[in-house]
PDB file of C-alpha atoms and ligand atoms in Angstrom:
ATOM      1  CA  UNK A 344      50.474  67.143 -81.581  1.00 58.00           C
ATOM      2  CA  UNK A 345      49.840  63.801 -79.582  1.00 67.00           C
ATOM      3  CA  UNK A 346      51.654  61.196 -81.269  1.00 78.00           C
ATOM      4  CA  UNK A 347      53.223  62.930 -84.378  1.00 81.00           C
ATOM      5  CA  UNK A 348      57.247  64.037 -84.738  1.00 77.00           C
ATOM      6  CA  UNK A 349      58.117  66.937 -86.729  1.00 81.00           C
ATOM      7  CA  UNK A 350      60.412  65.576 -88.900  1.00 75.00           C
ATOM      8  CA  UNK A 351      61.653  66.601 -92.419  1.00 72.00           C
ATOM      9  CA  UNK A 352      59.650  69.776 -92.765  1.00 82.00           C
ATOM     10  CA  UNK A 353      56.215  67.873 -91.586  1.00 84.00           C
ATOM     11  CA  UNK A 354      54.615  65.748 -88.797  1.00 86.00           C
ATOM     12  CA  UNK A 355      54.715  62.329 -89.454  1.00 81.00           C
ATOM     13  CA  UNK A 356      53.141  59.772 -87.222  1.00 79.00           C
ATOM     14  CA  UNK A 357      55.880  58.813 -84.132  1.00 73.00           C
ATOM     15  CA  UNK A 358      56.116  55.115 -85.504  1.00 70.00           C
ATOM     16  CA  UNK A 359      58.044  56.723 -88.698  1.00 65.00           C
ATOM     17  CA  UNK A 360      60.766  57.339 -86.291  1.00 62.00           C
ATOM     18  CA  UNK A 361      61.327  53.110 -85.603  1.00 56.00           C
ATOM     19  CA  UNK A 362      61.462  52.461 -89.602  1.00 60.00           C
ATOM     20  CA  UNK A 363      63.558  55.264 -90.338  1.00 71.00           C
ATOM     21  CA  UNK A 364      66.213  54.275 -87.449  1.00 88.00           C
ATOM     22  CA  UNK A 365      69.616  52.030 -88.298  1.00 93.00           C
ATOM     23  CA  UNK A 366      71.564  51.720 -84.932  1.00 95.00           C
ATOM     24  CA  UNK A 367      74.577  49.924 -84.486  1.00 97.00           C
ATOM     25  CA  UNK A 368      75.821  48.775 -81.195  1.00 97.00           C
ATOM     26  CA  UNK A 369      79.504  48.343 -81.311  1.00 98.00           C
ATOM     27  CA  UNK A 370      80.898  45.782 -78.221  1.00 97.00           C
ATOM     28  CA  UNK A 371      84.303  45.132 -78.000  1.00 98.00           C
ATOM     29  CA  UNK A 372      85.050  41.311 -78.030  1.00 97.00           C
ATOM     30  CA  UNK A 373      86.544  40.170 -74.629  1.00 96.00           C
ATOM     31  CA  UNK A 374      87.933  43.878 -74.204  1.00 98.00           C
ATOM     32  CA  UNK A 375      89.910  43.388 -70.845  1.00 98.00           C
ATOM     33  CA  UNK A 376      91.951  40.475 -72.383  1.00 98.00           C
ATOM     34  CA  UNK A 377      92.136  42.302 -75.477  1.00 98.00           C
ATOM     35  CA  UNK A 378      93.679  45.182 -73.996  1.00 98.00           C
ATOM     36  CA  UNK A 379      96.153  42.692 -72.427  1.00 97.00           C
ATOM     37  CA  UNK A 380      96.690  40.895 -75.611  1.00 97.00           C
ATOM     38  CA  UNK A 381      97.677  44.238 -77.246  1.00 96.00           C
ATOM     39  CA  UNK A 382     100.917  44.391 -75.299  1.00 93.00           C
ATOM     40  CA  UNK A 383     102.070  41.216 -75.030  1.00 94.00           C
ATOM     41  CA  UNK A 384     101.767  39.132 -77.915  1.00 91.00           C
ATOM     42  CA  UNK A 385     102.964  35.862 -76.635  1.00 94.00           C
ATOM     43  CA  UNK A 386      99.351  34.994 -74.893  1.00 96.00           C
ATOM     44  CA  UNK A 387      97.437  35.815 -77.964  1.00 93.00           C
ATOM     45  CA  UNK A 388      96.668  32.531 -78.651  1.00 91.00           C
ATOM     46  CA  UNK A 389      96.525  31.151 -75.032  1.00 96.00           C
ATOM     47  CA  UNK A 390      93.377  30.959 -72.553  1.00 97.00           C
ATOM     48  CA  UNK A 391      92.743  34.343 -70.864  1.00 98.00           C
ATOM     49  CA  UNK A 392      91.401  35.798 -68.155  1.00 97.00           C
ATOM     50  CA  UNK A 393      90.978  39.450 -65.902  1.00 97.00           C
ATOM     51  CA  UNK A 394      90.606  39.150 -62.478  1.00 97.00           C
ATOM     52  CA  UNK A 395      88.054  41.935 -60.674  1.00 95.00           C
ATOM     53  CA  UNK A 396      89.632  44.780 -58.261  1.00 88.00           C
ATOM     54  CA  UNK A 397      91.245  43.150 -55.555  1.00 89.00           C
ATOM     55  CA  UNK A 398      91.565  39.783 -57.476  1.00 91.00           C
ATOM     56  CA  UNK A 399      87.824  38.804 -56.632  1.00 92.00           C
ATOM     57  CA  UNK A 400      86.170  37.967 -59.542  1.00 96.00           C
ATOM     58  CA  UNK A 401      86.828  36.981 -63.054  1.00 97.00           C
ATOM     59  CA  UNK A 402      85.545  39.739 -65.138  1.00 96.00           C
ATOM     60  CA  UNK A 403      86.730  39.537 -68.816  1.00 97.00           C
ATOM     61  CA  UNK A 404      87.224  35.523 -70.433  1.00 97.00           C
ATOM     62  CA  UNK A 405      89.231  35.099 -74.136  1.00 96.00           C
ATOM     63  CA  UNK A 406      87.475  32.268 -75.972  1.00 94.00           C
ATOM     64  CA  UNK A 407      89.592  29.873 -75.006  1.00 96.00           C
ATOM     65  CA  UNK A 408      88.664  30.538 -71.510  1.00 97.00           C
ATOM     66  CA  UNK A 409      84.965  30.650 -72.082  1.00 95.00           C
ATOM     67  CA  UNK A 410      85.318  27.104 -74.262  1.00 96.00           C
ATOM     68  CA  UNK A 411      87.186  25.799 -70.916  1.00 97.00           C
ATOM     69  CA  UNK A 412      83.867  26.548 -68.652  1.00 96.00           C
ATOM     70  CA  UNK A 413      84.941  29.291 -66.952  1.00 96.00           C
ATOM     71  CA  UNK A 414      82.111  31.287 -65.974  1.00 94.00           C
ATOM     72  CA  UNK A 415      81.307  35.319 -66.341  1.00 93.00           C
ATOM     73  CA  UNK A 416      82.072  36.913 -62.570  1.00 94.00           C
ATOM     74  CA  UNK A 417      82.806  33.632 -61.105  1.00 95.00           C
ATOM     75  CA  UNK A 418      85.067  33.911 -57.969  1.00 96.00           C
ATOM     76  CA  UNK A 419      89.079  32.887 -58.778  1.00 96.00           C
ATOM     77  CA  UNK A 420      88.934  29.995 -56.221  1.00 95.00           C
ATOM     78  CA  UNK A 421      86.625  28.432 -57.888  1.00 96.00           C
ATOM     79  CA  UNK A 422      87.953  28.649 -61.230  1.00 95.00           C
ATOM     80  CA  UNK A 423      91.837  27.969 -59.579  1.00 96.00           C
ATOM     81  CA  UNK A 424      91.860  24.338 -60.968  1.00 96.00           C
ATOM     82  CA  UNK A 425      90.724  24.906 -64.263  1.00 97.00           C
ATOM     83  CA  UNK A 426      93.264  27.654 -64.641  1.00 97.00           C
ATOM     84  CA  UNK A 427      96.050  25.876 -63.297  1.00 97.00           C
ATOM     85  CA  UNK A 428      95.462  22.527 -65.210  1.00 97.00           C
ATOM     86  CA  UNK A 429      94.833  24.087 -68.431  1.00 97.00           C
ATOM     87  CA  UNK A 430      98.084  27.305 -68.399  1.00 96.00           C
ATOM     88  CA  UNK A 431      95.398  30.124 -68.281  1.00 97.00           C
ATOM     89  CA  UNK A 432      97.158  33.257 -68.245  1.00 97.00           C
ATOM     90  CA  UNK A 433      95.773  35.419 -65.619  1.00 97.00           C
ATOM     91  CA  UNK A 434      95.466  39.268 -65.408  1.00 97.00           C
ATOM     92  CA  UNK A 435      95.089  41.610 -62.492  1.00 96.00           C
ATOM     93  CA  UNK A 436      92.779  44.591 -63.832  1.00 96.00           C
ATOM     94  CA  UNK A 437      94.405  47.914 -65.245  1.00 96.00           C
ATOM     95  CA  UNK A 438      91.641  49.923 -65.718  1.00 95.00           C
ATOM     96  CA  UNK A 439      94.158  53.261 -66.298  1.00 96.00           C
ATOM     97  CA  UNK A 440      94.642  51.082 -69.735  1.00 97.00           C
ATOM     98  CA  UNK A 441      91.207  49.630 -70.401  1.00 97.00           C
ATOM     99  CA  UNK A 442      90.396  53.401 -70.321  1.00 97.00           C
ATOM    100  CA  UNK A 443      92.858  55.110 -72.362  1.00 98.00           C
ATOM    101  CA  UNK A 444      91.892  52.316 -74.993  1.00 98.00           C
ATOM    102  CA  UNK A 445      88.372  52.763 -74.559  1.00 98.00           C
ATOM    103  CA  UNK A 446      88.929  56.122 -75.198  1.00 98.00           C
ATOM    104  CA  UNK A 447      90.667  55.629 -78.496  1.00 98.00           C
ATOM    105  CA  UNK A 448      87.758  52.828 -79.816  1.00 98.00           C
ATOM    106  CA  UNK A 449      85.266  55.574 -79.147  1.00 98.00           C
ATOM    107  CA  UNK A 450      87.659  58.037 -81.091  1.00 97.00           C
ATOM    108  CA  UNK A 451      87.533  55.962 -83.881  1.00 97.00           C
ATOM    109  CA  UNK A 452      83.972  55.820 -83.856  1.00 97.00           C
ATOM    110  CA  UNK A 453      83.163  59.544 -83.684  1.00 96.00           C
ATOM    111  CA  UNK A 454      85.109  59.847 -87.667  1.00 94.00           C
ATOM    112  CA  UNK A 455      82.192  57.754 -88.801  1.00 93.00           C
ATOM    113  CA  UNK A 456      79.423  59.276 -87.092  1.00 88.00           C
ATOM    114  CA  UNK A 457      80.627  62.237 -84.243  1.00 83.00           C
ATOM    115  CA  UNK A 458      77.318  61.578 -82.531  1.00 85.00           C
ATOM    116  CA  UNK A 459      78.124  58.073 -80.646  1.00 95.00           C
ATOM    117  CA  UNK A 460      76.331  57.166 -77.632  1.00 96.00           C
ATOM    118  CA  UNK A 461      79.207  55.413 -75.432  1.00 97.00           C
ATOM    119  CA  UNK A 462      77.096  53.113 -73.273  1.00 95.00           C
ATOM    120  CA  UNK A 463      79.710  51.468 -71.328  1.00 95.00           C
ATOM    121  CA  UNK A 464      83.769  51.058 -71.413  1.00 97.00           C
ATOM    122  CA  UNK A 465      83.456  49.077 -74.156  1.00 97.00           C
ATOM    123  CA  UNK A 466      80.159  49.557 -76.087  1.00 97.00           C
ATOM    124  CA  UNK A 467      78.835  51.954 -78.497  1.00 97.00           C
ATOM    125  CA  UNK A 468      75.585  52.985 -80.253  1.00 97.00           C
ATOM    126  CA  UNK A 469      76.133  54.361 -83.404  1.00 96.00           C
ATOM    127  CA  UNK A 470      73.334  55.993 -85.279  1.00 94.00           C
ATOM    128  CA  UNK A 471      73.560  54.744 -89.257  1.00 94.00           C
ATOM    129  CA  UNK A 472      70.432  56.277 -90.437  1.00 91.00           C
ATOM    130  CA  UNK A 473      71.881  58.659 -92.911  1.00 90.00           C
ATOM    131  CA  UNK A 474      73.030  54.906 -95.216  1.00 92.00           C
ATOM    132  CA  UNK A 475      70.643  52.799 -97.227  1.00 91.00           C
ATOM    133  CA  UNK A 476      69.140  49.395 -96.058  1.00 91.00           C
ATOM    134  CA  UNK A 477      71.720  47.418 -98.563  1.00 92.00           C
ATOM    135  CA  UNK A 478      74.850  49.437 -97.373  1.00 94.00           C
ATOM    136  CA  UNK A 479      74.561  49.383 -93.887  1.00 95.00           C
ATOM    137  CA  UNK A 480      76.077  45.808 -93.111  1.00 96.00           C
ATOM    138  CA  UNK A 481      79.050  46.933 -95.416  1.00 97.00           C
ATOM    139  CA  UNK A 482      79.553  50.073 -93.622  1.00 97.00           C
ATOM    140  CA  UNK A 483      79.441  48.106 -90.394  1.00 97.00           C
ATOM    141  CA  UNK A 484      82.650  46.162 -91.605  1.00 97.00           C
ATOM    142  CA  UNK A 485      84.208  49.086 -92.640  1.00 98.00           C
ATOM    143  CA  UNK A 486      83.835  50.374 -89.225  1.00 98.00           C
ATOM    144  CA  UNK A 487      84.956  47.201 -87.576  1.00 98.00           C
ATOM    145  CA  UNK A 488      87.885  47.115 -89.710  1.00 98.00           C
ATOM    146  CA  UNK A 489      89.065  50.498 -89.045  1.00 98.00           C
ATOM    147  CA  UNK A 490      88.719  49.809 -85.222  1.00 98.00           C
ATOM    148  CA  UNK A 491      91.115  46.852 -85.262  1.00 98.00           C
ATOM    149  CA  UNK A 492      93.468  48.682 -87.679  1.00 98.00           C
ATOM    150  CA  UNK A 493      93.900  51.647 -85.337  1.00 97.00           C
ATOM    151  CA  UNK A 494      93.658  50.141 -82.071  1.00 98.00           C
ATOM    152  CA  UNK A 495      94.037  46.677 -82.131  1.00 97.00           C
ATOM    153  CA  UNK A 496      90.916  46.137 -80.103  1.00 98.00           C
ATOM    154  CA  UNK A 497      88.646  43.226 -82.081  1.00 97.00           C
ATOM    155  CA  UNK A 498      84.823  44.275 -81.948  1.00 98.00           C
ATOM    156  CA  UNK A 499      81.340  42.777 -83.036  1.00 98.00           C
ATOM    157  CA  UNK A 500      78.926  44.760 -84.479  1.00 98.00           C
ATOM    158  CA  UNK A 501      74.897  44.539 -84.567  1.00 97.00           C
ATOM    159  CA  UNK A 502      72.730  46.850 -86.729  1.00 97.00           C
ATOM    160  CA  UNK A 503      68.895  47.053 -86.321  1.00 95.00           C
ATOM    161  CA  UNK A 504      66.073  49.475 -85.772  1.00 92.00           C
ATOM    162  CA  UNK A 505      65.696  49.217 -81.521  1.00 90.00           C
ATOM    163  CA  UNK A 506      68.635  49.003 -79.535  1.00 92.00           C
ATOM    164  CA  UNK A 507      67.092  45.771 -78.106  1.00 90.00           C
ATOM    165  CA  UNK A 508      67.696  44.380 -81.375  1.00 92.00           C
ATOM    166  CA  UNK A 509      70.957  45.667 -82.483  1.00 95.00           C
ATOM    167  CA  UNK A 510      72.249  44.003 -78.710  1.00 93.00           C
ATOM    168  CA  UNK A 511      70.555  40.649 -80.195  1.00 93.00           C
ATOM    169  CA  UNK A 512      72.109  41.460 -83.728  1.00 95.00           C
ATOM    170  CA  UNK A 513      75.289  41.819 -81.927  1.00 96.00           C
ATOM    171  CA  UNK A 514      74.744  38.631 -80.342  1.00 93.00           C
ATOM    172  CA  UNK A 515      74.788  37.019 -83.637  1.00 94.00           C
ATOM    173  CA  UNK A 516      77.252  38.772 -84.711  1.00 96.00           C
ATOM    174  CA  UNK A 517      79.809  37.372 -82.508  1.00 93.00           C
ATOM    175  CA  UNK A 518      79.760  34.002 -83.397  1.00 91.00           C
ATOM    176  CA  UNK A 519      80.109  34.771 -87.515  1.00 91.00           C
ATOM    177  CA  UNK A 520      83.350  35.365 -89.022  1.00 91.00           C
ATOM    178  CA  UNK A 521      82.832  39.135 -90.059  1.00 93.00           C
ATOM    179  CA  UNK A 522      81.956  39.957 -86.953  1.00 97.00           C
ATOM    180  CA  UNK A 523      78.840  41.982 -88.286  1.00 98.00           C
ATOM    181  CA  UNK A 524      75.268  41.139 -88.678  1.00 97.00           C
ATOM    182  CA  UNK A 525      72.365  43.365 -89.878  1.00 97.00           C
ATOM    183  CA  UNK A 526      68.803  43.036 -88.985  1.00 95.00           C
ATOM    184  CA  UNK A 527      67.882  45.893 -91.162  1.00 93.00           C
ATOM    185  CA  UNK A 528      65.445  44.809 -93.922  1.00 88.00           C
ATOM    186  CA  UNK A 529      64.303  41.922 -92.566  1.00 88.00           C
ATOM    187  CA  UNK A 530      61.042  41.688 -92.408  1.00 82.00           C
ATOM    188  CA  UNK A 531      60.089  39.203 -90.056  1.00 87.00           C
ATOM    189  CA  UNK A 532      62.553  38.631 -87.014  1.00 87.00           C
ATOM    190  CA  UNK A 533      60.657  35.959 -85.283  1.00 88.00           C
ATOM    191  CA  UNK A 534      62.822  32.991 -86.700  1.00 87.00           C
ATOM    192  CA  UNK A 535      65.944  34.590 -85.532  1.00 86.00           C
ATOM    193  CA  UNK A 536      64.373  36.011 -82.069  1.00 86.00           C
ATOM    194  CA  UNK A 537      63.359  31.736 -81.193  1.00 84.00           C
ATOM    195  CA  UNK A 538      67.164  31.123 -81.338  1.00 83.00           C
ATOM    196  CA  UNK A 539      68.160  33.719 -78.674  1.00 82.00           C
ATOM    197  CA  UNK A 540      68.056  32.691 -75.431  1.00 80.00           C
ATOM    198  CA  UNK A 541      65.887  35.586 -73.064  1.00 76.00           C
ATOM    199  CA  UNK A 542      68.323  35.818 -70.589  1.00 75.00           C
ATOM    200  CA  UNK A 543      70.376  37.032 -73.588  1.00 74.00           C
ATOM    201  CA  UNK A 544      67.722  39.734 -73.869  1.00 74.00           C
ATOM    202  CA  UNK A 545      68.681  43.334 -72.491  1.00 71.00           C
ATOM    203  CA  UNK A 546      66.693  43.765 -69.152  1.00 69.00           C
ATOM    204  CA  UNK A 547      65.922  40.401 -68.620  1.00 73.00           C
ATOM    205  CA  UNK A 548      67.754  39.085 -65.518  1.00 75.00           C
ATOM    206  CA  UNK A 549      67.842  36.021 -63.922  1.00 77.00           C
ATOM    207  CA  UNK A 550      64.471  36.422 -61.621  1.00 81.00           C
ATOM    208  CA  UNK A 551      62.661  37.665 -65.564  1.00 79.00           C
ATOM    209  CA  UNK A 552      64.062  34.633 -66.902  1.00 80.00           C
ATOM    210  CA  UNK A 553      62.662  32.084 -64.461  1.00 83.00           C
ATOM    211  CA  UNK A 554      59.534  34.085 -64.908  1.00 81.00           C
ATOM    212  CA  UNK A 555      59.365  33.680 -68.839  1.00 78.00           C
ATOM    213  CA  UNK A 556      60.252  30.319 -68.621  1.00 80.00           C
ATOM    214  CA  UNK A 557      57.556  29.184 -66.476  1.00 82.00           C
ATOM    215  CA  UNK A 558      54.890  31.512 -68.065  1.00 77.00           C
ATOM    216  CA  UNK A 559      55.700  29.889 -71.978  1.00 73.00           C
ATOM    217  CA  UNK A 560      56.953  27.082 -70.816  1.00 71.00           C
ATOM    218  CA  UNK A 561      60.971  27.328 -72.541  1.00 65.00           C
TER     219      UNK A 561
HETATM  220 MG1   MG B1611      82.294  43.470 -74.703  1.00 97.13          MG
END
């Protein structure tokens, strides 16, 4: 049957499946530094950054670092000034411990929901159908909570129907306080999807964006 799912006992038309769906995409904030952070307390509240195998590239920033212009994958030269006049404590990669952490965020995760999708080292779908429309942003805090309580590891979480929109949820949801923001049960998204940038958009690169940009004019 051509666009129907058999769900519940029946076949319901396939677009059931996007207004039934809660996911939650679970990033860790900054996770290389915070990894770092964990075991050495005295440059928890200095500027951070993870250098890239080999020392290359800078590949994780703490806030700090990211308020002090230092760029995403930008080379260490060129960042070697700002470091230097502004004390920012810099980090060769471990990745033997960004793993074995990563491993025990994801752990945590699974005693909410066992069927995670890990996407990368430190991201997460999480599937929180099975809760109502009001509890879900709750649940999402109780989730975050328990993360930082057993690891130590700070995260932001986004909760929508799409995983397109629980990345922009999660987007928002970094720069609040409770580190969790819920799309669910809103019914129209367009206000909040003018304030995201669409290079902040999964899948839209920087050759999409100059595309977009010229096409609407943004
Ligand atoms: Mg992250």
């Amino acid at each position: 049957m051509k666009n129907k799912i058999f769900l519940f006992g029946e076949w319901l038309p396939m677009s059931y499946i996007q207004y039934t769906k809660k996911l939650a995409l679970v990033d860790c904030n900054s996770f290389y530094v915070s990894c770092e952070r964990l075991f050495n307390p005295k440059i928890r509240k200095k500027p951070v950054v993870v250098l890239s195998n080999n020392d290359g590239c800078i590949v994780s920033r703490s806030t700090e670092a990211k308020a002090l212009g230092i760029k995403m994958g930008e080379p260490y030269f060129k960042a070697k000034d700002i470091i230097i006049k502004n004390d920012v404590q810099v980090f060769s990669s471990n990745y033997s411990l960004y793993g074995d952490l990563s491993r025990r965020v994801m752990r945590t995760l699974k005693r909410f929901n066992s069927d995670i999708e890990v996407y990368s080292i430190d991201e997460a779908f999480m599937d929180l159908s099975n809760f109502s429309d009001n509890e879900v942003e709750q649940v999402g805090r109780e989730i975050r909570e328990t993360v930082l309580k057993w690891t130590g590891i700070p995260t932001s979480i986004g909760i929508a129907k799409t995983k397109t929109l629980s990345k922009v949820a999660n987007h928002i949801a970094k720069k609040k306080q409770s580190g969790v923001t819920s799309l669910i049960g809103i019914e129209n998204l367009d206000p909040i999807l003018e304030k995201i940038d669409i290079n902040d958009v999964w899948g839209v690169g920087r050759q999409m964006t100059k595309f977009y940009q010229k096409k609407w004019n943004l």
